[in-house]
Amino acid sequence: MILTPEALEALRGQLIVSCQAYPGEPLRDPRTTAQFAASAVIGGAAAVRVQGLSDVQFTRAAVEVPVIGLWKDGHDGVFITPTLRHALAVANAGAHVVAIDGTRRERPDGLTLAKTVAGIHQDSHALVMADCGSFDDAAAAVEAGADLLGTTLSGYSGERPKTQGPDLELLEQIAAAGFGVPLIAEGRLHSPAQARQCLDAGAFAVVVGTAITHPATITGWFAEALK
């Protein structure tokens, strides 16, 4: 299935759920990821975001909503779908949208962001979501041809402070620029109220992950509050 402009527009104002578990955790299994994704869709998720090639494949078979796929390779610097090779593998696994590091930092394969985006468009049917860390990243990603922008890396790329909740200021700045590219709020959204704030700040749609699909962290919040 190719994500048509009409299908993309249907995500406006909707919830996207990120279904991921970290290496070594009990839930780190592609089948479990797919089950989380299917459960999220039952709850109202209009799309899901998953990490790993097998996770993309299993999730595609489990849900009928758009799948945003990525491949984390490493832990520091550019590690979210860091190269064109990674991106095409994610697309070939079945992702409707490939999420890549959309910052202006040097990529491991030496390609520019523009060449990476062009390569994905040329050799797959997937759209490209640029995970950005700043306003300048977003502007550069639009120039590079990205189909969607995300605030995923705000507070993690070294350009902006890590806010307690979502970076509403960055959302407002990018939205005000009128780039004409869907802006996805992602990062540190821990409550329905914060999700609503992101839409009010100008987000096209909202990604929530940890607060929905990471039991260890959610349990930790409660345990800490009881101390």
Short mmCIF file of C-alpha atoms in Angstrom, two decimals:
data_model
loop_
_atom_site.label_atom_id
_atom_site.label_comp_id
_atom_site.label_asym_id
_atom_site.label_seq_id
_atom_site.Cartn_x
_atom_site.Cartn_y
_atom_site.Cartn_z
CA MET A 1 0.00 0.00 0.00
CA ILE A 2 1.31 3.43 -0.99
CA LEU A 3 0.47 6.24 1.39
CA THR A 4 -1.55 8.56 -0.82
CA PRO A 5 -1.97 12.29 -0.15
CA GLU A 6 -5.54 11.54 0.92
CA ALA A 7 -4.39 8.89 3.41
CA LEU A 8 -1.76 11.26 4.77
CA GLU A 9 -4.32 14.03 5.16
CA ALA A 10 -6.48 11.61 7.16
CA LEU A 11 -3.81 11.71 9.89
CA ARG A 12 -4.45 15.39 10.56
CA GLY A 13 -5.28 15.93 14.22
CA GLN A 14 -4.81 12.24 14.98
CA LEU A 15 -2.77 10.12 17.39
CA ILE A 16 0.20 8.08 16.21
CA VAL A 17 1.48 5.51 18.70
CA SER A 18 5.15 4.58 18.88
CA CYS A 19 5.52 0.89 19.77
CA GLN A 20 9.10 0.17 20.82
CA ALA A 21 10.95 -1.80 23.47
CA TYR A 22 14.64 -1.53 24.23
CA PRO A 23 17.19 -4.34 23.72
CA GLY A 24 17.23 -6.76 26.62
CA GLU A 25 13.69 -5.96 27.76
CA PRO A 26 11.10 -8.75 28.06
CA LEU A 27 8.85 -7.13 25.43
CA ARG A 28 11.62 -6.76 22.84
CA ASP A 29 10.07 -9.11 20.29
CA PRO A 30 8.64 -8.20 16.85
CA ARG A 31 5.49 -10.20 17.55
CA THR A 32 4.93 -8.27 20.76
CA THR A 33 5.50 -4.99 18.93
CA ALA A 34 2.82 -5.97 16.43
CA GLN A 35 0.43 -6.84 19.26
CA PHE A 36 1.06 -3.49 20.90
CA ALA A 37 0.42 -1.79 17.56
CA ALA A 38 -2.83 -3.69 17.00
CA SER A 39 -3.98 -2.80 20.52
CA ALA A 40 -3.15 0.85 19.91
CA VAL A 41 -5.23 0.84 16.73
CA ILE A 42 -8.18 -0.58 18.67
CA GLY A 43 -7.78 2.34 21.06
CA GLY A 44 -7.87 4.89 18.25
CA ALA A 45 -4.34 5.22 16.88
CA ALA A 46 -4.48 6.40 13.27
CA ALA A 47 -0.92 5.22 12.56
CA VAL A 48 1.92 3.49 14.39
CA ARG A 49 5.67 3.96 14.56
CA VAL A 50 7.96 0.95 15.06
CA GLN A 51 11.68 0.28 15.17
CA GLY A 52 13.42 -2.62 13.46
CA LEU A 53 12.95 -4.47 10.19
CA SER A 54 11.17 -7.49 11.67
CA ASP A 55 8.97 -5.18 13.72
CA VAL A 56 7.91 -3.37 10.56
CA GLN A 57 7.15 -6.65 8.82
CA PHE A 58 5.12 -8.12 11.69
CA THR A 59 3.29 -4.85 12.28
CA ARG A 60 2.35 -4.47 8.62
CA ALA A 61 0.67 -7.87 8.85
CA ALA A 62 -1.16 -6.95 12.05
CA VAL A 63 -2.63 -3.52 11.29
CA GLU A 64 -4.25 -1.70 8.41
CA VAL A 65 -3.12 1.79 9.35
CA PRO A 66 0.02 3.53 8.07
CA VAL A 67 3.28 2.23 9.55
CA ILE A 68 6.15 4.62 10.19
CA GLY A 69 9.32 2.56 10.33
CA LEU A 70 12.84 3.25 11.48
CA TRP A 71 16.05 1.39 12.24
CA LYS A 72 18.11 2.46 15.23
CA ASP A 73 21.77 1.60 14.77
CA GLY A 74 23.93 2.75 17.68
CA HIS A 75 23.18 5.00 20.63
CA ASP A 76 24.92 8.32 20.00
CA GLY A 77 25.02 10.91 17.25
CA VAL A 78 23.12 10.01 14.10
CA PHE A 79 21.55 6.62 14.83
CA ILE A 80 17.89 6.85 13.78
CA THR A 81 17.93 5.23 10.31
CA PRO A 82 21.37 6.78 9.85
CA THR A 83 22.13 5.91 6.21
CA LEU A 84 20.40 5.44 2.90
CA ARG A 85 21.04 1.70 3.18
CA HIS A 86 19.17 1.58 6.47
CA ALA A 87 16.33 3.66 5.06
CA LEU A 88 15.80 1.50 1.98
CA ALA A 89 15.84 -1.63 4.13
CA VAL A 90 13.06 -0.13 6.27
CA ALA A 91 11.07 0.77 3.17
CA ASN A 92 11.55 -2.72 1.72
CA ALA A 93 10.33 -4.21 5.01
CA GLY A 94 7.01 -2.53 4.31
CA ALA A 95 7.05 0.85 6.01
CA HIS A 96 4.74 3.41 4.44
CA VAL A 97 6.89 6.17 5.94
CA VAL A 98 10.59 5.92 6.76
CA ALA A 99 11.68 8.02 9.73
CA ILE A 100 15.29 9.18 9.47
CA ASP A 101 17.60 11.44 11.42
CA GLY A 102 16.65 14.83 10.00
CA THR A 103 19.33 16.91 11.68
CA ARG A 104 22.10 18.78 9.89
CA ARG A 105 24.76 16.55 11.44
CA GLU A 106 27.12 14.48 9.29
CA ARG A 107 25.67 11.11 8.38
CA PRO A 108 27.73 7.89 8.69
CA ASP A 109 27.66 7.21 4.94
CA GLY A 110 28.71 10.76 4.07
CA LEU A 111 25.54 11.51 2.10
CA THR A 112 23.73 14.77 2.59
CA LEU A 113 20.19 14.75 3.92
CA ALA A 114 18.97 15.83 0.48
CA LYS A 115 20.69 12.92 -1.25
CA THR A 116 19.34 10.52 1.34
CA VAL A 117 15.78 11.73 0.88
CA ALA A 118 16.15 11.66 -2.90
CA GLY A 119 17.49 8.12 -2.75
CA ILE A 120 14.53 6.94 -0.69
CA HIS A 121 12.09 8.58 -3.08
CA GLN A 122 13.88 7.17 -6.12
CA ASP A 123 14.19 3.57 -4.95
CA SER A 124 11.00 3.06 -2.91
CA HIS A 125 7.41 4.19 -2.60
CA ALA A 126 7.89 5.31 1.01
CA LEU A 127 7.47 8.84 2.27
CA VAL A 128 10.18 10.36 4.45
CA MET A 129 9.75 11.70 7.97
CA ALA A 130 12.66 13.85 9.11
CA ASP A 131 13.26 13.64 12.86
CA CYS A 132 14.49 17.14 13.66
CA GLY A 133 16.12 18.76 16.67
CA SER A 134 15.71 22.44 15.87
CA PHE A 135 14.04 24.99 13.63
CA ASP A 136 17.08 25.08 11.35
CA ASP A 137 16.88 21.29 11.02
CA ALA A 138 13.24 21.57 9.98
CA ALA A 139 14.01 24.25 7.39
CA ALA A 140 16.86 22.16 5.97
CA ALA A 141 14.67 19.04 5.89
CA VAL A 142 11.99 20.84 3.93
CA GLU A 143 14.64 22.05 1.49
CA ALA A 144 15.89 18.46 1.24
CA GLY A 145 12.45 17.23 0.20
CA ALA A 146 11.19 15.53 3.37
CA ASP A 147 7.48 14.69 3.32
CA LEU A 148 6.91 15.08 7.07
CA LEU A 149 8.72 16.85 9.89
CA GLY A 150 9.04 15.55 13.46
CA THR A 151 10.28 17.26 16.62
CA THR A 152 11.62 13.89 17.77
CA LEU A 153 15.19 14.99 18.40
CA SER A 154 14.51 18.26 20.19
CA GLY A 155 16.64 18.19 23.33
CA TYR A 156 18.80 15.34 22.05
CA SER A 157 20.89 16.83 19.25
CA GLY A 158 22.61 19.52 21.28
CA GLU A 159 20.85 22.54 19.78
CA ARG A 160 17.94 22.94 22.19
CA PRO A 161 17.49 22.26 25.90
CA LYS A 162 15.63 19.12 26.90
CA THR A 163 12.25 20.33 28.09
CA GLN A 164 10.25 18.56 30.78
CA GLY A 165 7.42 17.90 28.34
CA PRO A 166 7.07 18.40 24.60
CA ASP A 167 8.96 21.30 23.05
CA LEU A 168 5.95 23.52 22.43
CA GLU A 169 8.11 26.52 21.58
CA LEU A 170 9.77 24.63 18.73
CA LEU A 171 6.41 23.39 17.48
CA GLU A 172 5.08 26.93 17.40
CA GLN A 173 8.18 28.22 15.58
CA ILE A 174 8.02 25.57 12.87
CA ALA A 175 4.25 25.88 12.48
CA ALA A 176 4.52 29.65 12.15
CA ALA A 177 7.03 29.27 9.31
CA GLY A 178 4.33 27.77 7.10
CA PHE A 179 6.56 25.22 5.39
CA GLY A 180 3.53 23.37 4.01
CA VAL A 181 4.82 20.02 5.28
CA PRO A 182 2.94 18.06 7.98
CA LEU A 183 4.51 18.72 11.37
CA ILE A 184 4.46 15.79 13.80
CA ALA A 185 4.92 16.43 17.52
CA GLU A 186 7.04 13.76 19.15
CA GLY A 187 9.09 13.52 22.29
CA ARG A 188 8.22 13.57 26.00
CA LEU A 189 4.44 13.58 25.60
CA HIS A 190 3.25 11.96 28.82
CA SER A 191 -0.42 12.90 29.07
CA PRO A 192 -3.54 13.51 26.96
CA ALA A 193 -3.39 17.16 28.01
CA GLN A 194 0.10 17.51 26.55
CA ALA A 195 -1.03 15.88 23.32
CA ARG A 196 -3.80 18.45 23.06
CA GLN A 197 -1.31 21.25 23.73
CA CYS A 198 0.79 20.06 20.81
CA LEU A 199 -2.14 20.26 18.41
CA ASP A 200 -2.96 23.72 19.73
CA ALA A 201 0.67 24.72 19.13
CA GLY A 202 0.33 23.86 15.45
CA ALA A 203 1.15 20.16 15.17
CA PHE A 204 -0.46 18.25 12.31
CA ALA A 205 -0.51 15.05 14.38
CA VAL A 206 0.99 13.74 17.61
CA VAL A 207 3.21 10.75 18.38
CA VAL A 208 3.01 9.21 21.85
CA GLY A 209 5.20 6.27 22.75
CA THR A 210 6.52 5.71 26.26
CA ALA A 211 3.35 6.84 28.04
CA ILE A 212 1.33 4.20 26.16
CA THR A 213 3.64 1.34 25.24
CA HIS A 214 6.52 1.19 27.75
CA PRO A 215 5.30 -0.49 30.95
CA ALA A 216 8.68 -0.31 32.71
CA THR A 217 8.78 3.48 32.49
CA ILE A 218 5.12 3.93 33.37
CA THR A 219 5.54 1.68 36.40
CA GLY A 220 8.58 3.71 37.41
CA TRP A 221 6.54 6.92 37.37
CA PHE A 222 4.07 5.45 39.84
CA ALA A 223 6.73 3.84 42.01
CA GLU A 224 8.65 7.10 42.24
CA ALA A 225 5.51 9.04 43.17
CA LEU A 226 4.89 6.70 46.09
CA LYS A 227 8.31 7.14 47.63
#
